[in-house]
Structures are given as C-alpha cells and as structure tokens.
Amino acid sequence: MNVSEQLFERAQKVMPGGVNSPVRAFGAVGGAPRFIRSAQGARIVDEDGRTYIDFIGSWGPMILGHGDPVVREAVEQAVREGLSFGAATRREVEMAELICSAVKPVEMARMVNSGTEAVMSALRLARGFTGRDKLIKFAGCYHGHCDSMLVKAGSGALTNGAPDSAGVTRGAAQDTLLAEYNDLGSVETLLEQHSGQVAAIIVEPVGANMGVVPPAEGFLPGLRRLCDKHGALLIFDEVITGFRLSFGGAAEYFGVEPDLVCYGKIIGGGMPVGAYGGRRDVMSCVSPLGAVYQAGTLSGNPVAMAAGLANLTQLRERPEIYGHLNSLGERLAQGLRQALPGCAVNQIGSLVCPFFSSGPVTDYASARQSDVGRYAAYFRHMLDQGIYLAPAQFEAMFVSFAHTAEDIDQTIQAAAAAPRQA
Ligand code: HOZ
C-alpha cells in the first residue's frame, strides 16, 4: 500500500468517507484519493512524492497558482500581527472597498467564512428585504449546502446521486422553486404561478457545478428583466466566476447587474472566506443597520483578509493575468476537442469541461447525458500521466496564471492517449 492508500484507510475509520468534502473521496472515479502534501505554481505533490499538473487549484481560489510569493508574504505578515481579534480591522475595510470597486451593483459587502455562508445569508437578506418567502434556483446549479439550496443541486450532490439531500425538511424545500438553466420560459412560468411570492432568483451565471455550462445568449439579461417585472431580487452566485471571468466577475463579463452577489474562493486567496454584497438599500437591511440578522466570530479574519487582499490586488493591477488565463483556457479546450473526438468540450475563460456525450451540453438534462464511466476511465488515465483533474464529471477544470502553454500541451497529449472506452 502506498502512503495515500494507508492514509485513506485510516481516514475512513474516523471521517465520513475518509474526507471533509464528498467529491474528494474519489467515489465517482474509483481508487484511493491522493493525499496532497504540498503545492507550488501549477503543480501539486502527493504524500508518495508524485507530482501532478493541477487543474483543480483548490476548486478555484488558487487563480495565481500555488504558493504565490505576494500572497504568502501578506499572510506571514498578518500571522505575525495576530491570528484573530473578533474586532474590526483595517484589512476588512480595504477588502470591502476592493470588492465594491470591482462591480457596479455592489455598493456594500459583508464578509463571511465560506461560499455556503454567503449564499445562506444573501437568501435570508432577499427574503427580509422583499418580505417574500419563495426562491427560484436552477436544476444543476450548486450554491453550497444550505438546506433550501439542496434541491436538484449540482457538484458532489449530483455526483453522489443525491441532488435532493436527505435531512432537508419539506418545510425548508417547499419554498424553493426549480427552473431549468438556460430556459427563461421555465422561470417566467414559475413567477406567474407564484406571483408576488418570489423573493429572489439565484443563479450561477456560468453553471460550473454540473461541469461547465455557459449561459445562452440573452439568458442572464432575461433573468434581470423578469426580476424587474416581478419585483424579485437577482442574486448571482459568483463563488466560482467572481474575479475569474474578469475582475468584475460574470456581472461585468456579461454586462448584467444583479442586486446581490455571493463570493468565495478567490477572494480568500486559499483561506476560508466568503462574502455577499450588493445594492446599498438591500445591504442596509443587514444587522446592525437593519433587521436581517447575520454574524460570525471569524468573519473578516485578519489572516484570511490578508491573503484575499493580496490575491485581488494582483488581479486588479496586472491586467495580463486575464489575457493569459483566457488564452490558455481556449488552447486547452481546442486541444481537448481534437484529443477527445466525440466529446462536447465546454469552455468559458479559464473554466473548461469535457463531457463524454456527443450532443451539446446546455443544461442539467444534457449534462447528465455524459457517460460518467468514460469520464472515470479518462480521469484514471490522466492521473497516471501526472495530470490531476476533478474526480467527478460534474465539476470544472480550473486553469491558473501559473499554468504554461507547455503544461496545457502536455495535458492535451495525455488526453489524446486516453482509452476510447470506459
Ligand atoms: N464543492 C466543491 C466542488 N464544486 C468541492 C469542494 C472540495 O471538495 O474541496
């Protein structure tokens, strides 16, 4: 047994599935997960000393690559000054200013500790602001693991065959209405059926937890129009797309203004961070200004703020970063289209996903057509070749600024040698 296998055996005795987040267990692809010891640039190293080109990047936060020296220095400095105060700090102000400067509709922001927490808080705020109960979400979109969002959820919930989680009460789920991604008609029908009751529509502006599914032309502006017409708030879950598609995230990239935006991942630079922000009149309902309660001991943690600030500042000040990310994303997608004939390779910016299905993938139903057995075989082959991909079909490949054209070409070559059958 190698070290990863030994650790997995120990882990399964003391942790559910041997992991702290389901997809990591490799259940969908087989074999023992690789236990990661260290990472630098675009490479991660496992406990057996094997090196891989990493296309997870901690599921997004490591957009600059692992071990970025500016982020590391900022964290080291913050650690020397104190780990946590439970009091207001300068870095929180700077972080909120940066987030508010990124995209127009965000005038105020509140820091939390994860994307899940950001979504949970934004939904409560939307309900508090509108005085309405119902929410519209899209099949295959994943918004973290708060109860009301575990309805036809993507990511690990979909991978593990439990898009509707056990333990979610009928009460918690009954106010969640389900629409089809990229289908405005399905949204309009729900808004009309539940007229005056919908507090918010929440959407991943790019579906990135059912593989990668970009929005169809007109879909996001259509959601904006429908929200305006029916008095509902539009919430963009930019936990993945925020500061990735562009500095202003998907809102800027697609030129659509949501009322509230949820962030995570990149804004923490690898530390556990989330945030929600939006229109001043809406955010003014958050405690202590308003009646919507939300709090957190470690919210705005100084070390996490230092890491996030260092990440975001570089993204803002080095415009070459987005050019590099987007051109490598395209190079990878084009290469994979040739290397994996018969696959549908979706890409937007630095998010890429090959689906093992012949037809286009535009929504939850078409994403689910992918042959997950073939994905698993492809994953295992790539891992053997030293390429670390998401251990599940319904996730994205994340390209980072640390990847080079050579890394991408090596990945494409490895894919070209993948077995054609599961
Ligand atoms: N929810 C993440 C994928 N969309 C997985 C997080 C993790 O396992 O680290």
GROMACS .gro file of C-alpha atoms and ligand atoms in nm:
model
  431
    1MET     CA    1   0.000   0.000   0.000
    2ASN     CA    2   0.132   0.346  -0.080
    3VAL     CA    3   0.109   0.635   0.165
    4SER     CA    4  -0.212   0.780   0.019
    5GLU     CA    5  -0.380   0.439   0.047
    6GLN     CA    6  -0.264   0.400   0.406
    7LEU     CA    7  -0.392   0.746   0.496
    8PHE     CA    8  -0.723   0.676   0.325
    9GLU     CA    9  -0.765   0.358   0.525
   10ARG     CA   10  -0.703   0.548   0.849
   11ALA     CA   11  -0.922   0.839   0.738
   12GLN     CA   12  -1.223   0.619   0.664
   13LYS     CA   13  -1.225   0.498   1.025
   14VAL     CA   14  -1.256   0.848   1.166
   15MET     CA   15  -1.409   1.067   0.894
   16PRO     CA   16  -1.725   1.001   0.689
   17GLY     CA   17  -1.598   0.861   0.360
   18GLY     CA   18  -1.246   0.947   0.473
   19VAL     CA   19  -1.283   1.309   0.363
   20ASN     CA   20  -1.411   1.651   0.465
   21SER     CA   21  -1.592   1.718   0.137
   22PRO     CA   22  -1.757   1.437  -0.062
   23VAL     CA   23  -1.607   1.476  -0.411
   24ARG     CA   24  -1.257   1.433  -0.268
   25ALA     CA   25  -1.329   1.068  -0.181
   26PHE     CA   26  -1.282   0.966  -0.550
   27GLY     CA   27  -1.609   0.772  -0.522
   28ALA     CA   28  -1.706   0.864  -0.878
   29VAL     CA   29  -1.376   0.763  -1.034
   30GLY     CA   30  -1.252   0.477  -0.816
   31GLY     CA   31  -0.929   0.421  -0.628
   32ALA     CA   32  -0.789   0.593  -0.322
   33PRO     CA   33  -0.774   0.972  -0.326
   34ARG     CA   34  -0.429   1.121  -0.347
   35PHE     CA   35  -0.338   1.288  -0.018
   36ILE     CA   36  -0.166   1.612  -0.106
   37ARG     CA   37   0.143   1.719   0.082
   38SER     CA   38   0.241   2.043  -0.091
   39ALA     CA   39   0.192   2.257  -0.398
   40GLN     CA   40   0.382   2.518  -0.594
   41GLY     CA   41   0.282   2.705  -0.909
   42ALA     CA   42   0.067   2.474  -1.124
   43ARG     CA   43   0.193   2.157  -0.956
   44ILE     CA   44   0.083   1.956  -0.653
   45VAL     CA   45   0.278   1.680  -0.482
   46ASP     CA   46   0.117   1.385  -0.305
   47GLU     CA   47   0.230   1.204   0.009
   48ASP     CA   48   0.407   0.946  -0.207
   49GLY     CA   49   0.615   1.219  -0.368
   50ARG     CA   50   0.438   1.210  -0.706
   51THR     CA   51   0.395   1.543  -0.885
   52TYR     CA   52   0.088   1.636  -1.090
   53ILE     CA   53  -0.016   1.929  -1.307
   54ASP     CA   54  -0.309   2.057  -1.103
   55PHE     CA   55  -0.634   2.160  -1.271
   56ILE     CA   56  -0.832   2.198  -0.951
   57GLY     CA   57  -0.644   2.480  -0.785
   58SER     CA   58  -0.836   2.420  -0.462
   59TRP     CA   59  -1.153   2.443  -0.677
   60GLY     CA   60  -1.075   2.797  -0.785
   61PRO     CA   61  -0.904   3.006  -0.517
   62MET     CA   62  -0.551   2.946  -0.646
   63ILE     CA   63  -0.608   3.151  -0.960
   64LEU     CA   64  -0.249   3.280  -0.942
   65GLY     CA   65  -0.112   2.933  -0.882
   66HIS     CA   66   0.003   2.774  -0.558
   67GLY     CA   67   0.247   2.948  -0.326
   68ASP     CA   68   0.222   3.291  -0.487
   69PRO     CA   69   0.500   3.490  -0.316
   70VAL     CA   70   0.293   3.808  -0.268
   71VAL     CA   71   0.007   3.617  -0.105
   72ARG     CA   72   0.248   3.420   0.110
   73GLU     CA   73   0.429   3.732   0.228
   74ALA     CA   74   0.098   3.903   0.313
   75VAL     CA   75  -0.013   3.602   0.515
   76GLU     CA   76   0.317   3.576   0.700
   77GLN     CA   77   0.297   3.943   0.791
   78ALA     CA   78  -0.063   3.906   0.912
   79VAL     CA   79   0.025   3.599   1.119
   80ARG     CA   80   0.297   3.795   1.296
   81GLU     CA   81   0.042   4.065   1.383
   82GLY     CA   82  -0.224   3.836   1.527
   83LEU     CA   83  -0.445   3.547   1.419
   84SER     CA   84  -0.787   3.673   1.518
   85PHE     CA   85  -0.924   3.962   1.719
   86GLY     CA   86  -1.303   3.937   1.691
   87ALA     CA   87  -1.295   4.311   1.632
   88ALA     CA   88  -1.298   4.548   1.336
   89THR     CA   89  -0.973   4.574   1.138
   90ARG     CA   90  -0.824   4.789   0.861
   91ARG     CA   91  -0.794   4.495   0.623
   92GLU     CA   92  -1.171   4.433   0.630
   93VAL     CA   93  -1.233   4.789   0.516
   94GLU     CA   94  -0.978   4.754   0.237
   95MET     CA   95  -1.132   4.424   0.131
   96ALA     CA   96  -1.485   4.565   0.120
   97GLU     CA   97  -1.358   4.867  -0.077
   98LEU     CA   98  -1.189   4.636  -0.328
   99ILE     CA   99  -1.499   4.421  -0.373
  100CYS     CA  100  -1.720   4.727  -0.411
  101SER     CA  101  -1.481   4.875  -0.668
  102ALA     CA  102  -1.496   4.561  -0.881
  103VAL     CA  103  -1.851   4.567  -0.998
  104LYS     CA  104  -2.111   4.841  -1.008
  105PRO     CA  105  -2.412   4.693  -0.832
  106VAL     CA  106  -2.203   4.603  -0.528
  107GLU     CA  107  -2.209   4.908  -0.300
  108MET     CA  108  -2.167   4.732   0.033
  109ALA     CA  109  -2.030   4.393   0.130
  110ARG     CA  110  -2.030   4.166   0.435
  111MET     CA  111  -1.751   3.914   0.489
  112VAL     CA  112  -1.833   3.560   0.597
  113ASN     CA  113  -1.635   3.235   0.608
  114SER     CA  114  -1.746   3.033   0.305
  115GLY     CA  115  -1.947   3.046  -0.014
  116THR     CA  116  -2.221   2.844   0.154
  117GLU     CA  117  -2.248   3.103   0.428
  118ALA     CA  118  -2.256   3.385   0.174
  119VAL     CA  119  -2.545   3.225  -0.013
  120MET     CA  120  -2.737   3.138   0.302
  121SER     CA  121  -2.705   3.498   0.422
  122ALA     CA  122  -2.793   3.653   0.085
  123LEU     CA  123  -3.108   3.442   0.064
  124ARG     CA  124  -3.217   3.546   0.412
  125LEU     CA  125  -3.148   3.906   0.317
  126ALA     CA  126  -3.352   3.878  -0.002
  127ARG     CA  127  -3.642   3.741   0.196
  128GLY     CA  128  -3.607   4.007   0.464
  129PHE     CA  129  -3.589   4.288   0.207
  130THR     CA  130  -3.881   4.176  -0.007
  131GLY     CA  131  -4.098   4.026   0.267
  132ARG     CA  132  -4.145   3.724   0.040
  133ASP     CA  133  -4.063   3.356   0.106
  134LYS     CA  134  -4.002   3.180  -0.223
  135LEU     CA  135  -3.677   3.138  -0.412
  136ILE     CA  136  -3.610   3.024  -0.767
  137LYS     CA  137  -3.300   2.817  -0.832
  138PHE     CA  138  -3.189   2.620  -1.137
  139ALA     CA  139  -3.151   2.245  -1.171
  140GLY     CA  140  -2.781   2.156  -1.164
  141CYS     CA  141  -2.671   2.484  -1.008
  142TYR     CA  142  -2.491   2.437  -0.678
  143HIS     CA  143  -2.500   2.703  -0.412
  144GLY     CA  144  -2.332   2.531  -0.120
  145HIS     CA  145  -2.504   2.309   0.130
  146CYS     CA  146  -2.766   2.526   0.300
  147ASP     CA  147  -3.097   2.340   0.324
  148SER     CA  148  -3.305   2.541   0.081
  149MET     CA  149  -3.045   2.500  -0.196
  150LEU     CA  150  -3.007   2.120  -0.178
  151VAL     CA  151  -3.279   2.072  -0.434
  152LYS     CA  152  -3.157   1.929  -0.766
  153ALA     CA  153  -2.814   2.057  -0.665
  154GLY     CA  154  -2.501   2.008  -0.872
  155SER     CA  155  -2.143   1.926  -0.767
  156GLY     CA  156  -2.096   1.648  -0.509
  157ALA     CA  157  -2.471   1.618  -0.454
  158LEU     CA  158  -2.520   1.531  -0.820
  159THR     CA  159  -2.204   1.318  -0.840
  160ASN     CA  160  -2.312   1.110  -0.543
  161GLY     CA  161  -2.663   1.068  -0.682
  162ALA     CA  162  -2.829   1.278  -0.409
  163PRO     CA  163  -2.922   1.606  -0.578
  164ASP     CA  164  -3.200   1.630  -0.318
  165SER     CA  165  -3.032   1.568   0.018
  166ALA     CA  166  -3.177   1.361   0.300
  167GLY     CA  167  -3.226   1.568   0.613
  168VAL     CA  168  -3.377   1.865   0.432
  169THR     CA  169  -3.728   1.910   0.568
  170ARG     CA  170  -4.026   1.955   0.339
  171GLY     CA  171  -4.064   2.294   0.503
  172ALA     CA  172  -3.715   2.404   0.402
  173ALA     CA  173  -3.755   2.280   0.045
  174GLN     CA  174  -4.111   2.386  -0.023
  175ASP     CA  175  -4.020   2.748  -0.084
  176THR     CA  176  -3.753   2.655  -0.338
  177LEU     CA  177  -3.893   2.657  -0.690
  178LEU     CA  178  -3.695   2.480  -0.957
  179ALA     CA  179  -3.636   2.621  -1.305
  180GLU     CA  180  -3.429   2.493  -1.599
  181TYR     CA  181  -3.095   2.663  -1.664
  182ASN     CA  182  -3.092   2.850  -1.997
  183ASP     CA  183  -3.472   2.829  -2.020
  184LEU     CA  184  -3.635   3.165  -1.950
  185GLY     CA  185  -3.979   3.020  -2.017
  186SER     CA  186  -3.947   2.790  -1.714
  187VAL     CA  187  -3.864   3.094  -1.498
  188GLU     CA  188  -4.150   3.302  -1.631
  189THR     CA  189  -4.398   3.023  -1.566
  190LEU     CA  190  -4.288   2.996  -1.201
  191LEU     CA  191  -4.302   3.371  -1.149
  192GLU     CA  192  -4.653   3.382  -1.286
  193GLN     CA  193  -4.769   3.079  -1.089
  194HIS     CA  194  -4.630   3.230  -0.767
  195SER     CA  195  -4.698   3.592  -0.843
  196GLY     CA  196  -4.587   3.831  -0.568
  197GLN     CA  197  -4.426   3.550  -0.365
  198VAL     CA  198  -4.076   3.515  -0.512
  199ALA     CA  199  -3.806   3.693  -0.313
  200ALA     CA  200  -3.515   3.611  -0.542
  201ILE     CA  201  -3.381   3.421  -0.836
  202ILE     CA  202  -3.039   3.279  -0.760
  203VAL     CA  203  -2.817   3.160  -1.041
  204GLU     CA  204  -2.461   3.059  -1.113
  205PRO     CA  205  -2.411   3.296  -1.408
  206VAL     CA  206  -2.197   3.020  -1.556
  207GLY     CA  207  -2.310   2.677  -1.445
  208ALA     CA  208  -1.984   2.543  -1.303
  209ASN     CA  209  -2.107   2.264  -1.079
  210MET     CA  210  -2.269   2.046  -1.347
  211GLY     CA  211  -1.949   2.053  -1.546
  212VAL     CA  212  -1.918   2.390  -1.718
  213VAL     CA  213  -2.234   2.524  -1.881
  214PRO     CA  214  -2.218   2.883  -2.009
  215PRO     CA  215  -2.534   3.093  -2.021
  216ALA     CA  216  -2.714   3.106  -2.354
  217GLU     CA  217  -2.732   3.442  -2.531
  218GLY     CA  218  -2.999   3.650  -2.360
  219PHE     CA  219  -3.045   3.420  -2.061
  220LEU     CA  220  -2.891   3.646  -1.793
  221PRO     CA  221  -3.041   3.972  -1.930
  222GLY     CA  222  -3.372   3.786  -1.945
  223LEU     CA  223  -3.344   3.699  -1.576
  224ARG     CA  224  -3.276   4.064  -1.499
  225ARG     CA  225  -3.588   4.165  -1.693
  226LEU     CA  226  -3.805   3.905  -1.523
  227CYS     CA  227  -3.683   4.007  -1.178
  228ASP     CA  228  -3.763   4.371  -1.252
  229LYS     CA  229  -4.106   4.281  -1.381
  230HIS     CA  230  -4.196   4.064  -1.081
  231GLY     CA  231  -4.024   4.259  -0.802
  232ALA     CA  232  -3.777   3.979  -0.720
  233LEU     CA  233  -3.407   4.026  -0.650
  234LEU     CA  234  -3.148   3.876  -0.883
  235ILE     CA  235  -2.865   3.701  -0.697
  236PHE     CA  236  -2.551   3.598  -0.885
  237ASP     CA  237  -2.364   3.319  -0.713
  238GLU     CA  238  -2.014   3.419  -0.822
  239VAL     CA  239  -1.833   3.189  -0.584
  240ILE     CA  240  -1.661   3.037  -0.887
  241THR     CA  241  -1.689   3.311  -1.151
  242GLY     CA  242  -1.616   3.609  -0.924
  243PHE     CA  243  -1.278   3.765  -1.012
  244ARG     CA  244  -1.219   3.473  -1.252
  245LEU     CA  245  -1.405   3.557  -1.572
  246SER     CA  246  -1.287   3.913  -1.529
  247PHE     CA  247  -1.207   4.136  -1.231
  248GLY     CA  248  -1.576   4.229  -1.216
  249GLY     CA  249  -1.674   3.863  -1.249
  250ALA     CA  250  -1.965   3.741  -1.456
  251ALA     CA  251  -2.166   4.056  -1.386
  252GLU     CA  252  -1.904   4.258  -1.574
  253TYR     CA  253  -1.828   3.988  -1.832
  254PHE     CA  254  -2.192   3.958  -1.940
  255GLY     CA  255  -2.288   4.319  -1.865
  256VAL     CA  256  -2.577   4.224  -1.638
  257GLU     CA  257  -2.632   4.387  -1.300
  258PRO     CA  258  -2.757   4.159  -1.024
  259ASP     CA  259  -2.894   4.301  -0.698
  260LEU     CA  260  -2.679   4.080  -0.478
  261VAL     CA  261  -2.360   3.885  -0.545
  262CYS     CA  262  -2.214   3.596  -0.346
  263TYR     CA  263  -1.839   3.539  -0.341
  264GLY     CA  264  -1.595   3.284  -0.203
  265LYS     CA  265  -1.283   3.103  -0.319
  266ILE     CA  266  -1.065   3.365  -0.499
  267ILE     CA  267  -1.146   3.642  -0.251
  268GLY     CA  268  -0.980   3.430   0.018
  269GLY     CA  269  -0.665   3.352  -0.180
  270GLY     CA  270  -0.676   2.998  -0.038
  271MET     CA  271  -0.805   3.084   0.308
  272PRO     CA  272  -1.165   3.008   0.414
  273VAL     CA  273  -1.359   3.320   0.312
  274GLY     CA  274  -1.691   3.419   0.161
  275ALA     CA  275  -1.874   3.747   0.114
  276TYR     CA  276  -2.204   3.879  -0.005
  277GLY     CA  277  -2.269   4.226  -0.129
  278GLY     CA  278  -2.497   4.435  -0.341
  279ARG     CA  279  -2.722   4.737  -0.363
  280ARG     CA  280  -2.692   4.975  -0.070
  281ASP     CA  281  -3.066   4.980   0.000
  282VAL     CA  282  -3.071   4.600   0.019
  283MET     CA  283  -2.749   4.563   0.219
  284SER     CA  284  -2.874   4.826   0.463
  285CYS     CA  285  -3.120   4.566   0.589
  286VAL     CA  286  -2.832   4.360   0.735
  287SER     CA  287  -2.777   4.377   1.111
  288PRO     CA  288  -2.674   4.604   1.286
  289LEU     CA  289  -2.815   4.854   1.031
  290GLY     CA  290  -3.127   4.653   0.964
  291ALA     CA  291  -3.339   4.365   1.088
  292VAL     CA  292  -3.181   4.076   0.896
  293TYR     CA  293  -2.950   3.905   1.143
  294GLN     CA  294  -2.616   3.756   1.044
  295ALA     CA  295  -2.289   3.737   1.239
  296GLY     CA  296  -1.963   3.543   1.271
  297THR     CA  297  -1.673   3.514   1.515
  298LEU     CA  298  -1.414   3.458   1.242
  299SER     CA  299  -1.577   3.678   0.977
  300GLY     CA  300  -1.321   3.916   0.829
  301ASN     CA  301  -1.039   3.718   0.990
  302PRO     CA  302  -0.716   3.919   0.952
  303VAL     CA  303  -0.508   3.636   0.803
  304ALA     CA  304  -0.781   3.547   0.555
  305MET     CA  305  -0.824   3.913   0.462
  306ALA     CA  306  -0.450   3.948   0.405
  307ALA     CA  307  -0.447   3.650   0.167
  308GLY     CA  308  -0.756   3.771  -0.017
  309LEU     CA  309  -0.632   4.127  -0.048
  310ALA     CA  310  -0.301   4.010  -0.192
  311ASN     CA  311  -0.484   3.790  -0.444
  312LEU     CA  312  -0.734   4.056  -0.551
  313THR     CA  313  -0.482   4.339  -0.565
  314GLN     CA  314  -0.267   4.144  -0.809
  315LEU     CA  315  -0.570   4.056  -1.022
  316ARG     CA  316  -0.661   4.424  -1.038
  317GLU     CA  317  -0.315   4.557  -1.105
  318ARG     CA  318  -0.186   4.302  -1.353
  319PRO     CA  319  -0.425   4.300  -1.650
  320GLU     CA  320  -0.205   4.047  -1.830
  321ILE     CA  321  -0.336   3.783  -1.590
  322TYR     CA  322  -0.681   3.759  -1.751
  323GLY     CA  323  -0.533   3.751  -2.102
  324HIS     CA  324  -0.312   3.459  -2.002
  325LEU     CA  325  -0.592   3.271  -1.824
  326ASN     CA  326  -0.838   3.311  -2.108
  327SER     CA  327  -0.597   3.222  -2.385
  328LEU     CA  328  -0.481   2.908  -2.202
  329GLY     CA  329  -0.845   2.815  -2.137
  330GLU     CA  330  -0.913   2.838  -2.510
  331ARG     CA  331  -0.596   2.649  -2.600
  332LEU     CA  332  -0.692   2.371  -2.362
  333ALA     CA  333  -1.049   2.346  -2.490
  334GLN     CA  334  -0.943   2.344  -2.855
  335GLY     CA  335  -0.680   2.080  -2.786
  336LEU     CA  336  -0.923   1.861  -2.592
  337ARG     CA  337  -1.178   1.882  -2.875
  338GLN     CA  338  -0.920   1.722  -3.103
  339ALA     CA  339  -0.782   1.484  -2.843
  340LEU     CA  340  -1.123   1.355  -2.735
  341PRO     CA  341  -1.330   1.315  -3.053
  342GLY     CA  342  -1.698   1.269  -2.982
  343CYS     CA  343  -1.680   1.469  -2.658
  344ALA     CA  344  -1.850   1.803  -2.602
  345VAL     CA  345  -1.587   2.036  -2.457
  346ASN     CA  346  -1.738   2.345  -2.292
  347GLN     CA  347  -1.519   2.642  -2.205
  348ILE     CA  348  -1.552   2.996  -2.092
  349GLY     CA  349  -1.244   3.192  -1.982
  350SER     CA  350  -1.031   2.969  -1.763
  351LEU     CA  351  -1.312   2.720  -1.691
  352VAL     CA  352  -1.312   2.408  -1.908
  353CYS     CA  353  -1.502   2.079  -1.904
  354PRO     CA  354  -1.506   1.782  -2.142
  355PHE     CA  355  -1.837   1.593  -2.136
  356PHE     CA  356  -1.843   1.237  -2.264
  357SER     CA  357  -2.152   1.287  -2.470
  358SER     CA  358  -2.190   1.373  -2.837
  359GLY     CA  359  -2.463   1.639  -2.820
  360PRO     CA  360  -2.416   1.994  -2.694
  361VAL     CA  361  -2.436   2.041  -2.317
  362THR     CA  362  -2.653   2.339  -2.233
  363ASP     CA  363  -2.837   2.247  -1.913
  364TYR     CA  364  -2.881   1.990  -1.635
  365ALA     CA  365  -3.057   1.734  -1.854
  366SER     CA  366  -2.791   1.740  -2.126
  367ALA     CA  367  -2.507   1.743  -1.868
  368ARG     CA  368  -2.650   1.425  -1.721
  369GLN     CA  369  -2.626   1.254  -2.061
  370SER     CA  370  -2.249   1.236  -2.017
  371ASP     CA  371  -2.107   0.885  -1.982
  372VAL     CA  372  -1.965   0.908  -1.629
  373GLY     CA  373  -1.797   0.566  -1.669
  374ARG     CA  374  -1.593   0.706  -1.956
  375TYR     CA  375  -1.510   1.015  -1.752
  376ALA     CA  376  -1.385   0.788  -1.471
  377ALA     CA  377  -1.160   0.594  -1.712
  378TYR     CA  378  -1.032   0.921  -1.858
  379PHE     CA  379  -0.967   1.059  -1.509
  380ARG     CA  380  -0.766   0.750  -1.404
  381HIS     CA  381  -0.563   0.759  -1.724
  382MET     CA  382  -0.486   1.128  -1.676
  383LEU     CA  383  -0.388   1.075  -1.312
  384ASP     CA  384  -0.145   0.803  -1.423
  385GLN     CA  385   0.000   1.055  -1.668
  386GLY     CA  386   0.053   1.308  -1.387
  387ILE     CA  387  -0.250   1.528  -1.459
  388TYR     CA  388  -0.477   1.599  -1.163
  389LEU     CA  389  -0.837   1.665  -1.271
  390ALA     CA  390  -1.161   1.696  -1.079
  391PRO     CA  391  -1.250   1.345  -0.959
  392ALA     CA  392  -1.604   1.382  -1.095
  393GLN     CA  393  -1.764   1.471  -1.427
  394PHE     CA  394  -1.984   1.745  -1.287
  395GLU     CA  395  -1.704   1.985  -1.197
  396ALA     CA  396  -1.483   2.232  -1.381
  397MET     CA  397  -1.116   2.230  -1.479
  398PHE     CA  398  -0.956   2.545  -1.338
  399VAL     CA  399  -0.669   2.699  -1.534
  400SER     CA  400  -0.440   2.921  -1.328
  401PHE     CA  401  -0.197   3.200  -1.409
  402ALA     CA  402   0.085   2.962  -1.315
  403HIS     CA  403  -0.001   2.718  -1.597
  404THR     CA  404   0.212   2.749  -1.908
  405ALA     CA  405   0.137   2.669  -2.271
  406GLU     CA  406   0.366   2.365  -2.224
  407ASP     CA  407   0.153   2.243  -1.931
  408ILE     CA  408  -0.157   2.274  -2.147
  409ASP     CA  409   0.003   2.093  -2.441
  410GLN     CA  410   0.127   1.815  -2.214
  411THR     CA  411  -0.229   1.779  -2.082
  412ILE     CA  412  -0.373   1.763  -2.434
  413GLN     CA  413  -0.116   1.499  -2.535
  414ALA     CA  414  -0.206   1.289  -2.233
  415ALA     CA  415  -0.576   1.321  -2.318
  416ALA     CA  416  -0.512   1.211  -2.676
  417ALA     CA  417  -0.376   0.882  -2.544
  418ALA     CA  418  -0.680   0.819  -2.319
  419PRO     CA  419  -0.873   0.493  -2.368
  420ARG     CA  420  -1.172   0.533  -2.601
  421GLN     CA  421  -1.391   0.303  -2.393
  422ALA     CA  422  -1.478   0.300  -2.021
  423HOZ     N1  423  -1.789   2.187  -0.386
  423HOZ     C1  424  -1.662   2.172  -0.450
  423HOZ     C2  425  -1.675   2.138  -0.591
  423HOZ     N2  426  -1.766   2.217  -0.665
  423HOZ     C3  427  -1.579   2.068  -0.382
  423HOZ     C4  428  -1.506   2.124  -0.270
  423HOZ     C5  429  -1.397   2.031  -0.216
  423HOZ     O1  430  -1.413   1.911  -0.215
  423HOZ     O2  431  -1.296   2.083  -0.178
   0.00000   0.00000   0.00000
